[in-house]
Coordinates of C-alpha atoms in Angstrom, one line a residue:
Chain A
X1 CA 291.2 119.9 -5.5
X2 CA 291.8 116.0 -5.6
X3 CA 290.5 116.4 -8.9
X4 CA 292.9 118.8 -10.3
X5 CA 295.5 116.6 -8.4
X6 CA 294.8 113.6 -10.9
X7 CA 294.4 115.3 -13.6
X8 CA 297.8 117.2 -13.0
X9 CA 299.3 114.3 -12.7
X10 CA 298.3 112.8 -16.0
X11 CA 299.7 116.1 -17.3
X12 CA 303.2 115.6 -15.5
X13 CA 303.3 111.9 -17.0
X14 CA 302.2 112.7 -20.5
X15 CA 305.1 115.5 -20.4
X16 CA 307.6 113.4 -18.8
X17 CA 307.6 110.6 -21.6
X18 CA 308.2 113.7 -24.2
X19 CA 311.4 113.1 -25.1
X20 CA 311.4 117.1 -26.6
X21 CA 310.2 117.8 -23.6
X22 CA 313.8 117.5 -21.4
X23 CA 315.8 118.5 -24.9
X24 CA 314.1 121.9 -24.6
X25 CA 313.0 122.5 -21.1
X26 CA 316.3 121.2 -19.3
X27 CA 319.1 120.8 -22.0
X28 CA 318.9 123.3 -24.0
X29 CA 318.9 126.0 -21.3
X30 CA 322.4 124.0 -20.1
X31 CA 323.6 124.4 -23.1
X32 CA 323.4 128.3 -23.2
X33 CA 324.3 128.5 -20.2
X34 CA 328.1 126.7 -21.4
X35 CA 328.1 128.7 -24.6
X36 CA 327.1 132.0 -22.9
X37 CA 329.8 131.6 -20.0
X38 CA 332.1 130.4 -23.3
X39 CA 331.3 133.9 -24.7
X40 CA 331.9 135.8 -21.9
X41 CA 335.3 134.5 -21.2
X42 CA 336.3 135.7 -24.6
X43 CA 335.1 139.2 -23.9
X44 CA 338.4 141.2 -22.5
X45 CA 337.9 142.2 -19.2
X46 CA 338.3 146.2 -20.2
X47 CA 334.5 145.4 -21.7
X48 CA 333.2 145.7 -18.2
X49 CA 330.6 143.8 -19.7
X50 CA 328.6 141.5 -17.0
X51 CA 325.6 140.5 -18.3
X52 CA 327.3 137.1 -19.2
X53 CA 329.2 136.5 -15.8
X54 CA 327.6 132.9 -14.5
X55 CA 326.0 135.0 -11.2
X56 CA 324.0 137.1 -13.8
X57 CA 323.6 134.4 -16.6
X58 CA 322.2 131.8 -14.7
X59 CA 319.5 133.7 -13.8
X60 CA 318.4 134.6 -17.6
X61 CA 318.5 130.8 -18.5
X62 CA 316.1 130.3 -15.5
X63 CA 313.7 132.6 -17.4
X64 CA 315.0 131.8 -21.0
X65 CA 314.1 127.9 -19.7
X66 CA 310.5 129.1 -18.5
X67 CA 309.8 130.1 -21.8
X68 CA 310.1 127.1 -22.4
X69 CA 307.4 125.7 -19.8
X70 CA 305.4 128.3 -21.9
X71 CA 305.3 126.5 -24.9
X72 CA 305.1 122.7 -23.5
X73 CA 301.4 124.2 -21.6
X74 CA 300.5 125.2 -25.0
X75 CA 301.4 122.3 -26.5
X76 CA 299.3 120.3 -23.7
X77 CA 296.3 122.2 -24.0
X78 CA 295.7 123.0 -27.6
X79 CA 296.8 118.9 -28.5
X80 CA 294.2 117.8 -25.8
X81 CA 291.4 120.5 -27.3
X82 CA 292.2 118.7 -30.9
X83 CA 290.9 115.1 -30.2
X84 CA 287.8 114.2 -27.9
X85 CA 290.1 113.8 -24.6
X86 CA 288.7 117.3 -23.2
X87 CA 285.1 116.3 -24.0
X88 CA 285.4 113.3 -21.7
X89 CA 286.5 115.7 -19.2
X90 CA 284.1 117.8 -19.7
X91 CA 281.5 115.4 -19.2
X92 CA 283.0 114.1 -16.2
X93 CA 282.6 115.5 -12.5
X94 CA 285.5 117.9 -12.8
X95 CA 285.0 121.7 -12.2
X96 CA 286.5 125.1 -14.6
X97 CA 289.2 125.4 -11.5
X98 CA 289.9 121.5 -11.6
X99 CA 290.8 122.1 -15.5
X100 CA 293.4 125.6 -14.7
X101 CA 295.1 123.9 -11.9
X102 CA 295.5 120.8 -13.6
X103 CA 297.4 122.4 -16.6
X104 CA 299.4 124.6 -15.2
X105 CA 300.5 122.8 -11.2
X106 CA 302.7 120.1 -13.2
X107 CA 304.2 122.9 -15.3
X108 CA 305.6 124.4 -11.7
X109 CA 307.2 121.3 -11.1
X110 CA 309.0 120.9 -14.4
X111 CA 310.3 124.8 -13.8
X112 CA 311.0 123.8 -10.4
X113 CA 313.1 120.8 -11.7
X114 CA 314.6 122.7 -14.3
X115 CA 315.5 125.9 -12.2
X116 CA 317.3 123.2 -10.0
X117 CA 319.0 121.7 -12.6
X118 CA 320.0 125.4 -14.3
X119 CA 321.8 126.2 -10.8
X120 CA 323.5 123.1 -10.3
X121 CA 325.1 123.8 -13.5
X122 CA 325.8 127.4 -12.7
X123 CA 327.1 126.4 -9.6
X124 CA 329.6 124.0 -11.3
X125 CA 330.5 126.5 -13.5
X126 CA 331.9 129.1 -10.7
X127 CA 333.8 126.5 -9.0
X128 CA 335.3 126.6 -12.9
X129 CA 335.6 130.2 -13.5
X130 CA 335.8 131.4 -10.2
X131 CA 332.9 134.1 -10.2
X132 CA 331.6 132.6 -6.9
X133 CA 327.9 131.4 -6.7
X134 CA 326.5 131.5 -2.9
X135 CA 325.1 128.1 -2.9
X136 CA 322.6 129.0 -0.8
X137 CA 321.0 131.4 -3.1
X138 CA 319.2 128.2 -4.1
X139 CA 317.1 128.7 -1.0
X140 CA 315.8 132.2 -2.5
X141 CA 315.6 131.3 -6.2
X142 CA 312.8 128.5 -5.4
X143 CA 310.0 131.0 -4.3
X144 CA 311.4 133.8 -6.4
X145 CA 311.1 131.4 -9.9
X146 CA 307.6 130.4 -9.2
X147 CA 305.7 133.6 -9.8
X148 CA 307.5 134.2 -13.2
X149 CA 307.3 130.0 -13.8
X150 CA 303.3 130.6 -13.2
X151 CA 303.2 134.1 -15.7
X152 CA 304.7 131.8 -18.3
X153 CA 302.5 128.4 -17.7
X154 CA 299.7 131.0 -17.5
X155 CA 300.9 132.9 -21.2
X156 CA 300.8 128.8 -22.4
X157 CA 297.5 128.1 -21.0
X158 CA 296.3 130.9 -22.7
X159 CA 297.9 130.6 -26.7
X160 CA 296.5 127.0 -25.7
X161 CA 293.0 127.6 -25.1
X162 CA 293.1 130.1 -27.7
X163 CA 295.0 128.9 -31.1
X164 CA 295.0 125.4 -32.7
X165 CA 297.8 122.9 -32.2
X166 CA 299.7 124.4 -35.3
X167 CA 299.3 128.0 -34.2
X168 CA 300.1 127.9 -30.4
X169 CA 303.6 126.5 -30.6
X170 CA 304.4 129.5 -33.7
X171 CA 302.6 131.9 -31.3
X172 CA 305.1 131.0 -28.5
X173 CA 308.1 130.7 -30.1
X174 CA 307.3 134.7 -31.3
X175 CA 307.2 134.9 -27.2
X176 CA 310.2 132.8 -26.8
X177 CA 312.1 135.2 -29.1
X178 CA 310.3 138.6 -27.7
X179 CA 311.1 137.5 -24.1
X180 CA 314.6 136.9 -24.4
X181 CA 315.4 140.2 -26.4
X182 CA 313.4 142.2 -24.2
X183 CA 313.6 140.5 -20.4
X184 CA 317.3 141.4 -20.9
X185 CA 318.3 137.6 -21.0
X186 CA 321.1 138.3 -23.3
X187 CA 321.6 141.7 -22.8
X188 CA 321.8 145.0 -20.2
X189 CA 318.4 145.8 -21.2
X190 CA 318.8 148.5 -18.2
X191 CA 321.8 149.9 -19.9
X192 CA 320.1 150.9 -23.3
X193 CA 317.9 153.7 -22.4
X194 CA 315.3 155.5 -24.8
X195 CA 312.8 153.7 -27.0
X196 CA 314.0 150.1 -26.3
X197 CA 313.8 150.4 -22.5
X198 CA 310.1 151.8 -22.5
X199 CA 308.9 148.9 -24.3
X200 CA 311.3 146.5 -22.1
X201 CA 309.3 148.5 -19.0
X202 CA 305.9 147.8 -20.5
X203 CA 306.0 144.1 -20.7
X204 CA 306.6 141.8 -17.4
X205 CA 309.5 139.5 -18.9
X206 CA 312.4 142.3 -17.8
X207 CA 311.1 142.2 -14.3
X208 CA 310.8 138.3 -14.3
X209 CA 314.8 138.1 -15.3
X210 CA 315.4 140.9 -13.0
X211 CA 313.6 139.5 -9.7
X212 CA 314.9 135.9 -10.5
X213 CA 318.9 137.4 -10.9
X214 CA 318.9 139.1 -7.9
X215 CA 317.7 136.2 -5.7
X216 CA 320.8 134.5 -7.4
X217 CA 323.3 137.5 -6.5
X218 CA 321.2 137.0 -3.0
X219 CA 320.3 141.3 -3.6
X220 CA 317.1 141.4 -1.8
X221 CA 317.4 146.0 -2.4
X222 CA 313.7 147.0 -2.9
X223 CA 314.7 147.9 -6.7
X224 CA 316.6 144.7 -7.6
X225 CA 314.1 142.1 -5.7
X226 CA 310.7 143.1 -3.9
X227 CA 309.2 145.7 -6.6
X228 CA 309.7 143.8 -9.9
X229 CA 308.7 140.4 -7.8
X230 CA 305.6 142.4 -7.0
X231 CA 305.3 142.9 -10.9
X232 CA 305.6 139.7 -11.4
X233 CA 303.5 138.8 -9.3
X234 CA 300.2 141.5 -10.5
X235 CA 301.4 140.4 -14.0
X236 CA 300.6 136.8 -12.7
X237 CA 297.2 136.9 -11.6
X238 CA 296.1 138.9 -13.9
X239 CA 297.2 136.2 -16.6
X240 CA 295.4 133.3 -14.4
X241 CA 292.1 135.0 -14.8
X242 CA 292.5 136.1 -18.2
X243 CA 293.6 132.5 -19.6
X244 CA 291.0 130.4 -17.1
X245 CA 288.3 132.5 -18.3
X246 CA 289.8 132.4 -22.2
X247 CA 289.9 128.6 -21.4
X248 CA 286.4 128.0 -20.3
X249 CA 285.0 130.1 -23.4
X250 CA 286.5 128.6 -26.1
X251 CA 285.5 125.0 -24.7
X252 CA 281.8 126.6 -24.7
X253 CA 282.7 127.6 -28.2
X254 CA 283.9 124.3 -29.6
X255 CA 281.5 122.1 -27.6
X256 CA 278.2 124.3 -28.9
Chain B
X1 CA 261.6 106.9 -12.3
X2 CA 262.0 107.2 -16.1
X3 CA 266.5 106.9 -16.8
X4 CA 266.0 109.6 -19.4
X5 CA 263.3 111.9 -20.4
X6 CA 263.4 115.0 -22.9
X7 CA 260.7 117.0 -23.9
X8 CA 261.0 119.0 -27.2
X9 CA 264.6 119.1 -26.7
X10 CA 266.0 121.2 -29.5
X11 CA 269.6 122.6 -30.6
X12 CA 269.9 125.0 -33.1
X13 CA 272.3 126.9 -34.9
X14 CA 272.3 130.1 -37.0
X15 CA 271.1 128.0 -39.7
X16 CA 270.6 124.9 -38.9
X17 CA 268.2 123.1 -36.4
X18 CA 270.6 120.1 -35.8
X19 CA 268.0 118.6 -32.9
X20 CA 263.9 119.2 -33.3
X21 CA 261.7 119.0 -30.7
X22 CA 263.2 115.4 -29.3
X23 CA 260.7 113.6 -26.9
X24 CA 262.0 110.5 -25.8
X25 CA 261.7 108.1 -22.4
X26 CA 264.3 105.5 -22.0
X27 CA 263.7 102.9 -19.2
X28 CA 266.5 102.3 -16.1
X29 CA 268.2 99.6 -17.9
X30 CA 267.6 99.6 -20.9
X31 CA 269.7 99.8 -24.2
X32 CA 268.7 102.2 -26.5
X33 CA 270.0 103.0 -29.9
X34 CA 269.5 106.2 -31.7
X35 CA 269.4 105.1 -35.7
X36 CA 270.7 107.7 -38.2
X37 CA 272.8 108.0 -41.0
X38 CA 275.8 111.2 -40.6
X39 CA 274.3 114.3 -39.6
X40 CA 270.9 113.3 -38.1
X41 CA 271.8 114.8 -34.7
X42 CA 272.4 111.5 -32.9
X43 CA 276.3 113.2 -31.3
X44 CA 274.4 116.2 -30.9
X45 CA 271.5 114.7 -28.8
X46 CA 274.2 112.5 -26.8
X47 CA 276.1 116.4 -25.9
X48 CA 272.6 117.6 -24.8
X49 CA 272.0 114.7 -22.6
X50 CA 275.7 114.9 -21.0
X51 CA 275.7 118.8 -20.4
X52 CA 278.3 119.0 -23.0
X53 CA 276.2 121.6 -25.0
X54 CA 273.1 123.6 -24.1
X55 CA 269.8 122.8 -25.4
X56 CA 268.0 126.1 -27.4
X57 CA 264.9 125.3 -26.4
X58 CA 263.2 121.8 -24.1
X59 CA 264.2 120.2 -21.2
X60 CA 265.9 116.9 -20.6
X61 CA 266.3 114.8 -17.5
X62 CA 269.1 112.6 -16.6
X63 CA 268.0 110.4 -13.5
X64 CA 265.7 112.7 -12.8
X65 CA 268.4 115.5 -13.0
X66 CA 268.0 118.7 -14.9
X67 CA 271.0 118.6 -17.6
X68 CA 271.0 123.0 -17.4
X69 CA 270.0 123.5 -14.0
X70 CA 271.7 120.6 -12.0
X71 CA 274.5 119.7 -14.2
X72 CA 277.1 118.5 -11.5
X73 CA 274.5 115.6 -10.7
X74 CA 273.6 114.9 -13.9
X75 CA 277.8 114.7 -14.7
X76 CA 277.9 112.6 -11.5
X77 CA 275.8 109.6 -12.9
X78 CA 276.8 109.3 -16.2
X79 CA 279.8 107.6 -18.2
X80 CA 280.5 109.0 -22.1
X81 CA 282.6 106.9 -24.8
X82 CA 282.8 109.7 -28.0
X83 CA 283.3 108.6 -31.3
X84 CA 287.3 109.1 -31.4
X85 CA 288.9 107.3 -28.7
X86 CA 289.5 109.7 -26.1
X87 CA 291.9 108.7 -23.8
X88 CA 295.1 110.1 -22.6
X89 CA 298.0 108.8 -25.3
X90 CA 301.4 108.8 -23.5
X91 CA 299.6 106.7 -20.2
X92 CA 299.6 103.3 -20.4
X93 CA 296.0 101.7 -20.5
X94 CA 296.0 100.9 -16.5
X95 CA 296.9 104.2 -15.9
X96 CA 294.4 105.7 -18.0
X97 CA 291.9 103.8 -15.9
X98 CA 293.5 105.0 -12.5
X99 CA 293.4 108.7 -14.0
X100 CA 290.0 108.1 -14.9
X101 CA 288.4 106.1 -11.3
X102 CA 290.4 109.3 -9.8
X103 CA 288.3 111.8 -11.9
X104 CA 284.9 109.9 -11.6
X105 CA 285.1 109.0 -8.1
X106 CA 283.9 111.2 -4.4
X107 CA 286.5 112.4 -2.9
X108 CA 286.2 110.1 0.2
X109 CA 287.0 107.1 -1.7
X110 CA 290.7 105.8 -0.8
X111 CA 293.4 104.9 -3.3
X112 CA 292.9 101.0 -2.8
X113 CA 289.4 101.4 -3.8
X114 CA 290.5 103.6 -7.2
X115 CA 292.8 100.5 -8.2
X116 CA 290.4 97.8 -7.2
X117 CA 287.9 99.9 -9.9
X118 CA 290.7 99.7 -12.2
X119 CA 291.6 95.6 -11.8
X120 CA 287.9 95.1 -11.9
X121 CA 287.7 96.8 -15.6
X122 CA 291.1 95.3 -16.7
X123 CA 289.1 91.7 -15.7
X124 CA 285.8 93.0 -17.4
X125 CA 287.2 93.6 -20.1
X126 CA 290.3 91.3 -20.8
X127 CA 292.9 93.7 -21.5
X128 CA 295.5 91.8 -19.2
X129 CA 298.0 91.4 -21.7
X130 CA 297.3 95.3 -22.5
X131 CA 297.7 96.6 -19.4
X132 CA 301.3 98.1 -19.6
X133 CA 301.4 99.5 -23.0
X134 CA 300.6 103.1 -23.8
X135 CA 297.4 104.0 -24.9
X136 CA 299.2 105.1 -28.6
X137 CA 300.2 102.0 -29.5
X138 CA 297.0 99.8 -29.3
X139 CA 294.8 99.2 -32.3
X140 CA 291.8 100.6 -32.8
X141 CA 289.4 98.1 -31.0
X142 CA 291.9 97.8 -28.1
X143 CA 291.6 101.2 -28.1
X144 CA 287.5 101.7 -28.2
X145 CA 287.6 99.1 -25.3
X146 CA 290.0 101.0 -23.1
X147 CA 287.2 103.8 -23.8
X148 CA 284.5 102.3 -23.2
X149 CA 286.0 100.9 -20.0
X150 CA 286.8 104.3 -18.9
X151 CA 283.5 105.6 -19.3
X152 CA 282.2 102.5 -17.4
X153 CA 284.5 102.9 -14.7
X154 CA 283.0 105.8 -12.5
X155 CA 280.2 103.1 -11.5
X156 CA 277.8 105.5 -14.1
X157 CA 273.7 104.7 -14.1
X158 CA 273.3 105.6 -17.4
X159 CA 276.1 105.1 -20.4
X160 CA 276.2 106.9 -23.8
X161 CA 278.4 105.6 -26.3
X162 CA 278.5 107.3 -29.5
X163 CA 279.3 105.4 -32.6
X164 CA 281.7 102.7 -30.6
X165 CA 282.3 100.6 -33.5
X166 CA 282.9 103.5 -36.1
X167 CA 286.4 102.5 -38.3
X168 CA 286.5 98.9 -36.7
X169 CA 287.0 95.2 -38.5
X170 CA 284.3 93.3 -38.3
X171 CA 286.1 90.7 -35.8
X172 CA 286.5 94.1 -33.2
X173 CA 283.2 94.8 -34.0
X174 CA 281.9 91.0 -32.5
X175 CA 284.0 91.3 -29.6
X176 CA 282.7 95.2 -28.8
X177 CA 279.1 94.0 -29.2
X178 CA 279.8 91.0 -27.0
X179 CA 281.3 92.9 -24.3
X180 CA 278.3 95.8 -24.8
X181 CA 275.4 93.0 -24.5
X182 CA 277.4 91.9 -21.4
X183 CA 276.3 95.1 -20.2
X184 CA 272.8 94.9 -20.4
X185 CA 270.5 95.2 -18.6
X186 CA 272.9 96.3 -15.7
X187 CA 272.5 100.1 -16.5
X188 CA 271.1 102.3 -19.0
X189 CA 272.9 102.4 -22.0
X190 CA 272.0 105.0 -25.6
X191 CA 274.2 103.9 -28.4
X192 CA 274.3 105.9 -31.1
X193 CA 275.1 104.3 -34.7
X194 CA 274.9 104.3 -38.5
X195 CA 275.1 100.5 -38.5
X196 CA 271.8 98.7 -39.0
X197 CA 273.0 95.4 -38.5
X198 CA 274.5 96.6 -35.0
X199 CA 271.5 98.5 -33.7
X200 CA 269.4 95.1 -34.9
X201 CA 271.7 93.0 -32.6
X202 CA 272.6 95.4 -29.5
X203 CA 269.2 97.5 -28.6
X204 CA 265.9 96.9 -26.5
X205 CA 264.5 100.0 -28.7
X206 CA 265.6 101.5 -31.2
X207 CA 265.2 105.9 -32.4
X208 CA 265.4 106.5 -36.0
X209 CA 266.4 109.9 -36.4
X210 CA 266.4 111.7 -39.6
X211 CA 267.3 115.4 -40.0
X212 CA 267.4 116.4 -36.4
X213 CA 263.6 114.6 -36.0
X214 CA 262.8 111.4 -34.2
X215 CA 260.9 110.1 -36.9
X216 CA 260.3 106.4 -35.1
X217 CA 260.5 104.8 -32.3
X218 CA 260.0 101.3 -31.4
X219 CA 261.5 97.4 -31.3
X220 CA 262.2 96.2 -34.3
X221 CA 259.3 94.2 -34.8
X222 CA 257.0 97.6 -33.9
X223 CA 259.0 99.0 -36.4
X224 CA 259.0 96.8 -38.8
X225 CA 255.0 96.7 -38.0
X226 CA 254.6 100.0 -37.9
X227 CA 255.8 100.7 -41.7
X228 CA 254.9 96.7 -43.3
X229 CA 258.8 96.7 -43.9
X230 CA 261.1 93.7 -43.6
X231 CA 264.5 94.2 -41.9
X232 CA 265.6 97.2 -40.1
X233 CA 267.3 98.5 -43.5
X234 CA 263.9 98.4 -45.3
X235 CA 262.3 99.7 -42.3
X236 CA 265.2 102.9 -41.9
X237 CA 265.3 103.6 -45.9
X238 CA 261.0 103.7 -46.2
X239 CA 261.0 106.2 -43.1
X240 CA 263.8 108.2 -44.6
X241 CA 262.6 108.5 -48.0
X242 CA 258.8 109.6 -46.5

C-alpha cells in the first residue's frame, strides 16, 4: 500500500500543476452553478419547476463536476501509457493493485476538494436567494459523493487503459455529455416517463445525482438516499474490477 | 554466482522471431554492451531480462532469479533507464527522485533515508543547480541523467540502460559516458547501443546482435581477433554482412 501511496501522490502533484485541471474540475462547475441559479430565478414561480432551486442544483454540479474527475483519470492514464513512464513502473517493485489505487485515490481527493468547494458556493448562494441550505448537509454529502466520485475515476481509468491519449478525452466528453442529459443534472429526469426514463434507469449516472441531492436536502427516505447509494455503489465495484483487469491487459498487450 | 544468465532465450511474434535462442553470461560487475543496429532485438532482450515481456521459449536468470517464475525478486534487484526519458514531467527532478527511492525502496525504510537516497544521486550526479525545475523543462541530457539516476536510485545489483545516449550532442554524450564509467565496476550494468564508438569506450564485453541472433561475443580485441578486423566498425560490418 505505501507503494500506491507514492505513486498517488505523484499523480495528485502532476494534476495539481494542470492549470486545465482547476478551470474544469473546480471552476467551471462554479460557474454553472451561478448561471443555473441565474436561470432559475428567471423561471416564474407558476413553473413549479425545481430542478434548478440551489438545494437541488448543487447536487447535479457535484456530479456534473465528477465527470469531470472522469476525464482528468483518463487523461493521466492514457498520457502516462504514451511515453515509457509506465514501463519504468512496470519494471519496478510495484504490484497490479499499487497501479489501480494509485490512479484513482488522488482522483477522490480532487472530487473531495471540489465537492467542498461546489457547496460552499451553493451555500453562498442561499444566504442570496433565500432557498435555505442546512450547512450541515456537508457532513452527509462527503461519504455520499465518494461512491459516485470512485464510479467516475473508475469509468476514467478504464477509457484510459483502453483508448489512446487522443481517443480517451473524445470518449469522455461523449460521457460528459451522456451523463448530464441522462443523470437528470439539468433536468427532472423522474418527471419524463416512457422511453427516456428506461434508459435514464439503465445507466448508474441518475442514481449518482439522485443519492448525492438527497444528502444535500439531508432526505435520507429509502427511495431518495439508501437504494440508489446502494446502486451506486454495485455500479462501483463492478467498474474497479472491470477497468483494473482492462488495465493490466492492455499493459501486457503493449509491453509483449 | 553468474549476474545474468539466459539460455536459448527467445521472443517471437506471429511473424517475426525478434530474439533467437540468446545464451549469454554476464559477470557481477561487469559492463556489458549489446551491439546492434535498429531492430536487432537488443530493447527486446533488455524487456525479457526485466520481466517487462515474457520470453516464448528459454530461461533467463537475474541474480540467480527466474525472470517468469520469481518476477517480484528479480524486479527487486534491478534498475531500468528506457530509451525515451521516462520520468514524471510536471515533478521537479528531486521529486522525481523521492517518487522514485519511494517506489524502489522496502517498506521499512523511513522517510529520512528516501531523501538521503535522493541528495546522494543529486551529488552523484551534479544536478544541484537542477534540482528545482520540472522534469519538462530540462534538455535532453539533463534529462537522460535524471533517468539514469532514477534507475540507479533503488540501490539496483544489476542496471540496464537501453540506448542512454540516443538523440544526444556529442558534449552530453562525454559527460553520460563519464558518469556511466563512474559506475563501473560497482554493479552490473547491460547497455544497449547502436554507437560503435560508445560501446568501444564504455564496455568490458561487448554482444553483437544481428537479427534477433548473438552473432559474437567478446572484448574487442577477441573480436577484433576473432574476425582479423580492425576497429569495432570493421569488426560489426564483416559479422553483419556474413
Amino acid at each position: 500500500m505505501k507503494k500506491a501511496i507514492v505513486f498517488a501522490k505523484r499523480n495528485f502533484i502532476e494534476m495539481s500543476r494542470d492549470t486545465l485541471s482547476y478551470i474544469f474540475c473546480v471552476a467551471f462547475p462554479i460557474v454553472m452553478l451561478v448561471i443555473m441559479t441565474l436561470v432559475n430565478e428567471s423561471i416564474p414561480a407558476e413553473a413549479e419547476m425545481t430542478i434548478f432551486r440551489i438545494d437541488n442544483l448543487a447536487g447535479g454540479v457535484v456530479i456534473f463536476g465528477q465527470t469531470f474527475v472522469m476525464l482528468f483519470t483518463a487523461l493521466n492514464v492514457s498520457k502516462d501509457r504514451t511515453g515509457s513512464f509506465l514501463i519504468r513502473m512496470f519494471a519496478s517493485p510495484m504490484k497490479p493493485n499499487d497501479f489501480t489505487a494509485g490512479y484513482i485515490l488522488p482522483m477522490l481527493a480532487v472530487a473531495l476538494i471540489q465537492a467542498l468547494c461546489i457547496f460552499a458556493a451553493a451555500f453562498i448562494i442561499s444566504l442570496i436567494t433565500g432557498f435555505t441550505i442546512n450547512p450541515l448537509a456537508i457532513l452527509l454529502l462527503i461519504p455520499a459523493m465518494l461512491p459516485s466520485a470512485l464510479l467516475f475515476a473508475a469509468l476514467g481509468f478504464l477509457f484510459g487503459a483502453l483508448f489512446s491519449e487522443k481517443a480517451a478525452p473524445g470518449l469522455c466528453s461523449i460521457i460528459i455529455s451522456l451523463g448530464s442529459f441522462v443523470g437528470g443534472i439539468w433536468f427532472d429526469a423522474e418527471a419524463t416517463g416512457g422511453i427516456l426514463l428506461k434508459i435514464c434507469k439503465c445507466l448508474p449516472f441518475i442514481y449518482c445525482t439522485k443519492s448525492v441531492r438527497a444528502a444535500i436536502t439531508l432526505d435520507l427516505s429509502f427511495d431518495s438516499f439508501i437504494l440508489p447509494e446502494i446502486i451506486v455503489i454495485a455500479c462501483t465495484v463492478v467498474l474497479l474490477f472491470l477497468s483494473s483487469f482492462a488495465f493490466r491487459k492492455r499493459m501486457k498487450a503493449d509491453l509483449a | 554466482m553468474k549476474a545474468i544468465s539466459t539460455v536459448n532465450l527467445t521472443k517471437e511474434y506471429k511473424k517475426l522471431t525478434a530474439v533467437d535462442s540468446l545464451n549469454l553470461e554476464i559477470e557481477e560487475g561487469e559492463l556489458f554492451a549489446l551491439l546492434g543496429v535498429n531492430g536487432a532485438g537488443k530493447t527486446t532482450s533488455i524487456r525479457m531480462l526485466s520481466c517487462l515481456s515474457s520470453p516464448t521459449r528459454g530461461t533467463a536468470l537475474v541474480d540467480g532469479k527466474d525472470v517468469q517464475t520469481d518476477s517480484s525478486s528479480v524486479k527487486s534487484v534491478i534498475g531500468i533507464s528506457t530509451q525515451d526519458t521516462a520520468v514524471a514531467a510536471n515533478l521537479t527532478v528531486e521529486e522525481n527522485l523521492r517518487f522514485m527511492a519511494g517506489i524502489t525502496a522496502p517498506s521499512t525504510v523511513a522517510k529520512s533515508e528516501i531523501n538521503d537516497r535522493a541528495e546522494k544521486m543529486i551529488s552523484l550526479f551534479n544536478m544541484e543547480e537542477v534540482r528545482n525545475k520540472k522534469a519538462k523543462t530540462l534538455s535532453g541530457g539533463w534529462q537522460r541523467k535524471l533517468s539514469i539516476a532514477m534507475a540507479l536510485i533503488g540501490d539496483p545489483k544489476i542496471l540496464y540502460l537501453d540506448e542512454p545516449t540516443l538523440g544526444l550532442d556529442v558534449l552530453a554524450r562525454r559527460e553520460l559516458w563519464k558518469l556511466i564509467n563512474n559506475l563501473k565496476g560497482r554493479i552490473t550494468i547491460v547497455l544497449t547501443t547502436h554507437y560503435m564508438e560508445e560501446a568501444e569506450a564504455l564496455a568490458d564485453r561487448i554482444g553483437i546482435m544481428i537479427k534477433g541472433r548473438l552473432e559474437a561475443i567478446g572484448t574487442v580485441s577477441e573480436l577484433e581477433e576473432m574476425t582479423g578486423k580492425k576497429g569495432l566498425e570493421e569488426v560489426f560490418v564483416s559479422i553483419a554482412e556474413k
